[in-house]
Amino acid sequence: MLRALSRCHAPVVRLLSPRTAVLVEAVRGRKSRTDPIAKSKLGRIKTPPPVDPVEMVVLKERYTEYNLVLRALRLEFKEQMLRKKYEEEVGSVAEERTKREAEEHRSLMALNDAENLRMREIRAQRMQKEAEAAELKKREAAILRQQELESYIKEKERQILLLQEEAKDFITPDNLDQRIEEALDNPKNYNFAIDKEGRVVKRTAFQQ
């Protein structure tokens, strides 16, 4: 008997207790909020898993697209249900109104297409005028640049000719002796003054 009881997993007290008594079994439960942190987890730092930015952007776009599609489907189904309910309640009046709305929609679409065509023609004319004005402005700018270049070239040519004329009087190693002889043969006196009227005074009152 005792051997059989020892092989049984249930406690002996539970087996020998009367039927009317309350059976209480010890079960390991969850830790309460007031219990301290376990010693094995004192230094643990919970870090969230890394998130790929590219994957997050793709998931966000897909989630937004999913919400839009789902919302559109809901609205479509809701509209179909409401239309069906309304047609069942009203009948021919709803059908007649639907036809009238469809006809009005077609007329408005035709008016919209005509207005779009008119605006397209106006826009094409405006763009053509703007292109012509831009081309004219471009040609005028090219002509102005050409004129400025020609005037610049003429000015430089004039300066070159003037410099060539002035270069004739320059003293060079070739004509150095000749210029010295001319200076000795034609002495000049630079001891003179100029009064306020521009007259040259070669002898002043202080000269003896």
Tab-separated table of C-alpha atoms in Angstrom:
chain	number	residue	atom	x	y	z
A	1	MET	CA	0.000	0.000	0.000
A	2	LEU	CA	2.721	2.424	0.953
A	3	ARG	CA	4.666	1.443	-2.165
A	4	ALA	CA	1.671	2.319	-4.337
A	5	LEU	CA	1.275	5.630	-2.582
A	6	SER	CA	4.952	6.424	-3.093
A	7	ARG	CA	4.608	5.864	-6.848
A	8	CYS	CA	1.613	8.210	-7.055
A	9	HIS	CA	2.409	11.820	-8.079
A	10	ALA	CA	-0.366	13.421	-6.039
A	11	PRO	CA	0.409	14.267	-2.416
A	12	VAL	CA	-0.641	11.729	0.202
A	13	VAL	CA	-2.481	14.396	2.167
A	14	ARG	CA	-4.658	15.114	-0.852
A	15	LEU	CA	-5.552	11.454	-1.268
A	16	LEU	CA	-6.293	10.893	2.399
A	17	SER	CA	-8.192	14.133	2.921
A	18	PRO	CA	-11.976	13.939	3.134
A	19	ARG	CA	-14.132	14.907	0.152
A	20	THR	CA	-15.641	17.906	1.841
A	21	ALA	CA	-12.291	19.613	2.438
A	22	VAL	CA	-10.988	22.316	0.035
A	23	LEU	CA	-7.991	21.182	-1.998
A	24	VAL	CA	-5.236	23.837	-2.207
A	25	GLU	CA	-2.373	23.140	-4.619
A	26	ALA	CA	0.806	25.225	-4.581
A	27	VAL	CA	1.333	26.734	-8.041
A	28	ARG	CA	4.144	29.080	-9.058
A	29	GLY	CA	2.519	32.341	-10.128
A	30	ARG	CA	3.732	35.597	-11.682
A	31	LYS	CA	5.822	38.068	-9.789
A	32	SER	CA	3.963	41.064	-8.418
A	33	ARG	CA	4.872	44.672	-9.256
A	34	THR	CA	6.325	45.307	-5.818
A	35	ASP	CA	8.853	42.468	-6.047
A	36	PRO	CA	12.458	43.577	-6.741
A	37	ILE	CA	14.405	42.733	-9.880
A	38	ALA	CA	15.986	39.324	-10.003
A	39	LYS	CA	19.727	39.195	-9.318
A	40	SER	CA	20.366	37.568	-12.689
A	41	LYS	CA	18.764	40.542	-14.481
A	42	LEU	CA	20.174	43.479	-12.515
A	43	GLY	CA	22.650	44.620	-15.188
A	44	ARG	CA	20.530	43.757	-18.209
A	45	ILE	CA	19.588	46.602	-20.554
A	46	LYS	CA	16.770	45.905	-22.943
A	47	THR	CA	17.564	47.318	-26.367
A	48	PRO	CA	15.009	47.245	-29.149
A	49	PRO	CA	15.959	45.402	-32.307
A	50	PRO	CA	17.574	47.593	-34.985
A	51	VAL	CA	15.265	49.054	-37.613
A	52	ASP	CA	16.344	49.415	-41.222
A	53	PRO	CA	15.455	52.974	-42.401
A	54	VAL	CA	14.901	51.861	-45.992
A	55	GLU	CA	12.655	49.035	-44.864
A	56	MET	CA	10.779	51.407	-42.554
A	57	VAL	CA	10.132	53.838	-45.438
A	58	VAL	CA	8.923	51.006	-47.679
A	59	LEU	CA	6.679	49.606	-44.938
A	60	LYS	CA	5.262	53.061	-44.228
A	61	GLU	CA	4.469	53.620	-47.917
A	62	ARG	CA	2.864	50.200	-48.183
A	63	TYR	CA	0.874	50.755	-44.998
A	64	THR	CA	-0.366	54.127	-46.276
A	65	GLU	CA	-1.285	52.602	-49.631
A	66	TYR	CA	-3.035	49.724	-47.868
A	67	ASN	CA	-5.070	52.130	-45.739
A	68	LEU	CA	-6.048	54.170	-48.799
A	69	VAL	CA	-7.128	51.086	-50.743
A	70	LEU	CA	-9.014	49.689	-47.768
A	71	ARG	CA	-10.745	53.011	-47.153
A	72	ALA	CA	-11.697	53.293	-50.817
A	73	LEU	CA	-13.118	49.765	-50.771
A	74	ARG	CA	-15.103	50.506	-47.617
A	75	LEU	CA	-16.518	53.681	-49.128
A	76	GLU	CA	-17.336	51.863	-52.374
A	77	PHE	CA	-19.125	49.045	-50.561
A	78	LYS	CA	-20.927	51.533	-48.333
A	79	GLU	CA	-22.029	53.554	-51.353
A	80	GLN	CA	-23.268	50.416	-53.100
A	81	MET	CA	-25.227	49.344	-50.035
A	82	LEU	CA	-26.741	52.796	-49.576
A	83	ARG	CA	-27.606	53.026	-53.278
A	84	LYS	CA	-29.197	49.590	-53.205
A	85	LYS	CA	-31.159	50.457	-50.089
A	86	TYR	CA	-32.261	53.767	-51.559
A	87	GLU	CA	-33.336	52.154	-54.824
A	88	GLU	CA	-35.292	49.571	-52.918
A	89	GLU	CA	-37.006	52.290	-50.890
A	90	VAL	CA	-37.606	54.870	-53.621
A	91	GLY	CA	-37.639	52.776	-56.801
A	92	SER	CA	-38.223	54.562	-60.142
A	93	VAL	CA	-37.627	58.005	-58.641
A	94	ALA	CA	-34.065	57.049	-57.807
A	95	GLU	CA	-33.521	55.592	-61.265
A	96	GLU	CA	-34.852	58.732	-62.904
A	97	ARG	CA	-32.683	60.919	-60.730
A	98	THR	CA	-29.648	58.762	-61.503
A	99	LYS	CA	-30.283	59.200	-65.226
A	100	ARG	CA	-30.670	62.933	-64.762
A	101	GLU	CA	-27.453	63.145	-62.766
A	102	ALA	CA	-25.627	61.087	-65.416
A	103	GLU	CA	-26.898	63.388	-68.168
A	104	GLU	CA	-25.885	66.448	-66.169
A	105	HIS	CA	-22.478	64.903	-65.567
A	106	ARG	CA	-22.007	64.276	-69.298
A	107	SER	CA	-22.986	67.844	-70.146
A	108	LEU	CA	-20.642	69.227	-67.502
A	109	MET	CA	-17.824	67.012	-68.766
A	110	ALA	CA	-18.420	68.240	-72.329
A	111	LEU	CA	-18.344	71.841	-71.081
A	112	ASN	CA	-15.182	71.089	-69.140
A	113	ASP	CA	-13.523	69.549	-72.207
A	114	ALA	CA	-14.432	72.584	-74.313
A	115	GLU	CA	-13.043	74.933	-71.673
A	116	ASN	CA	-9.873	72.871	-71.419
A	117	LEU	CA	-9.463	73.015	-75.208
A	118	ARG	CA	-9.918	76.792	-75.192
A	119	MET	CA	-7.423	77.243	-72.379
A	120	ARG	CA	-4.984	74.913	-74.156
A	121	GLU	CA	-5.150	77.058	-77.296
A	122	ILE	CA	-4.663	80.236	-75.281
A	123	ARG	CA	-1.728	78.673	-73.463
A	124	ALA	CA	-0.184	77.524	-76.757
A	125	GLN	CA	-0.488	81.050	-78.200
A	126	ARG	CA	1.012	82.569	-75.070
A	127	MET	CA	3.897	80.104	-75.075
A	128	GLN	CA	4.526	80.811	-78.769
A	129	LYS	CA	4.617	84.555	-78.105
A	130	GLU	CA	6.938	84.048	-75.160
A	131	ALA	CA	9.219	81.873	-77.289
A	132	GLU	CA	9.275	84.497	-80.054
A	133	ALA	CA	9.999	87.248	-77.532
A	134	ALA	CA	12.792	85.183	-75.989
A	135	GLU	CA	14.265	84.496	-79.434
A	136	LEU	CA	14.096	88.208	-80.342
A	137	LYS	CA	15.719	89.139	-77.049
A	138	LYS	CA	18.412	86.544	-77.662
A	139	ARG	CA	19.123	87.938	-81.140
A	140	GLU	CA	19.253	91.505	-79.820
A	141	ALA	CA	21.661	90.424	-77.092
A	142	ALA	CA	23.840	88.679	-79.706
A	143	ILE	CA	23.837	91.812	-81.908
A	144	LEU	CA	24.703	93.980	-78.911
A	145	ARG	CA	27.572	91.664	-77.961
A	146	GLN	CA	28.822	91.730	-81.554
A	147	GLN	CA	28.716	95.541	-81.597
A	148	GLU	CA	30.535	95.729	-78.279
A	149	LEU	CA	33.155	93.297	-79.570
A	150	GLU	CA	33.626	95.320	-82.757
A	151	SER	CA	33.949	98.579	-80.826
A	152	TYR	CA	36.417	96.910	-78.466
A	153	ILE	CA	38.482	95.660	-81.418
A	154	LYS	CA	38.432	99.117	-83.049
A	155	GLU	CA	39.539	100.739	-79.808
A	156	LYS	CA	42.386	98.280	-79.435
A	157	GLU	CA	43.407	98.819	-83.072
A	158	ARG	CA	43.407	102.577	-82.496
A	159	GLN	CA	45.556	102.137	-79.401
A	160	ILE	CA	47.940	99.893	-81.335
A	161	LEU	CA	48.268	102.452	-84.158
A	162	LEU	CA	48.824	105.229	-81.644
A	163	LEU	CA	51.443	103.149	-79.885
A	164	GLN	CA	53.142	102.440	-83.203
A	165	GLU	CA	53.257	106.178	-83.947
A	166	GLU	CA	54.668	106.874	-80.500
A	167	ALA	CA	57.172	104.042	-80.913
A	168	LYS	CA	58.857	105.990	-83.703
A	169	ASP	CA	60.171	108.448	-81.093
A	170	PHE	CA	61.344	105.772	-78.658
A	171	ILE	CA	65.052	105.555	-77.890
A	172	THR	CA	66.410	102.149	-78.814
A	173	PRO	CA	69.938	100.726	-78.824
A	174	ASP	CA	70.014	101.225	-82.590
A	175	ASN	CA	69.324	104.983	-82.559
A	176	LEU	CA	70.886	105.799	-79.221
A	177	ASP	CA	73.970	107.516	-80.723
A	178	GLN	CA	71.852	109.497	-83.170
A	179	ARG	CA	69.563	110.751	-80.397
A	180	ILE	CA	72.529	111.771	-78.292
A	181	GLU	CA	74.001	113.754	-81.177
A	182	GLU	CA	70.621	115.426	-81.836
A	183	ALA	CA	70.321	116.361	-78.157
A	184	LEU	CA	73.817	117.849	-78.168
A	185	ASP	CA	73.210	119.739	-81.408
A	186	ASN	CA	69.870	121.136	-80.224
A	187	PRO	CA	70.201	122.086	-76.563
A	188	LYS	CA	66.978	123.065	-74.814
A	189	ASN	CA	66.486	125.145	-71.710
A	190	TYR	CA	63.732	123.870	-69.435
A	191	ASN	CA	64.238	126.613	-66.909
A	192	PHE	CA	60.954	128.439	-67.440
A	193	ALA	CA	57.627	128.936	-65.705
A	194	ILE	CA	53.983	129.114	-66.729
A	195	ASP	CA	51.666	131.763	-65.330
A	196	LYS	CA	47.948	131.411	-64.628
A	197	GLU	CA	47.044	132.423	-68.176
A	198	GLY	CA	49.228	129.645	-69.626
A	199	ARG	CA	51.996	131.931	-70.889
A	200	VAL	CA	55.582	130.697	-70.748
A	201	VAL	CA	57.876	132.943	-68.726
A	202	LYS	CA	61.509	132.088	-69.381
A	203	ARG	CA	62.969	134.882	-67.228
A	204	THR	CA	61.570	135.852	-63.840
A	205	ALA	CA	62.223	138.860	-61.646
A	206	PHE	CA	64.485	136.868	-59.316
A	207	GLN	CA	66.853	135.902	-62.104
A	208	GLN	CA	69.907	138.127	-62.588
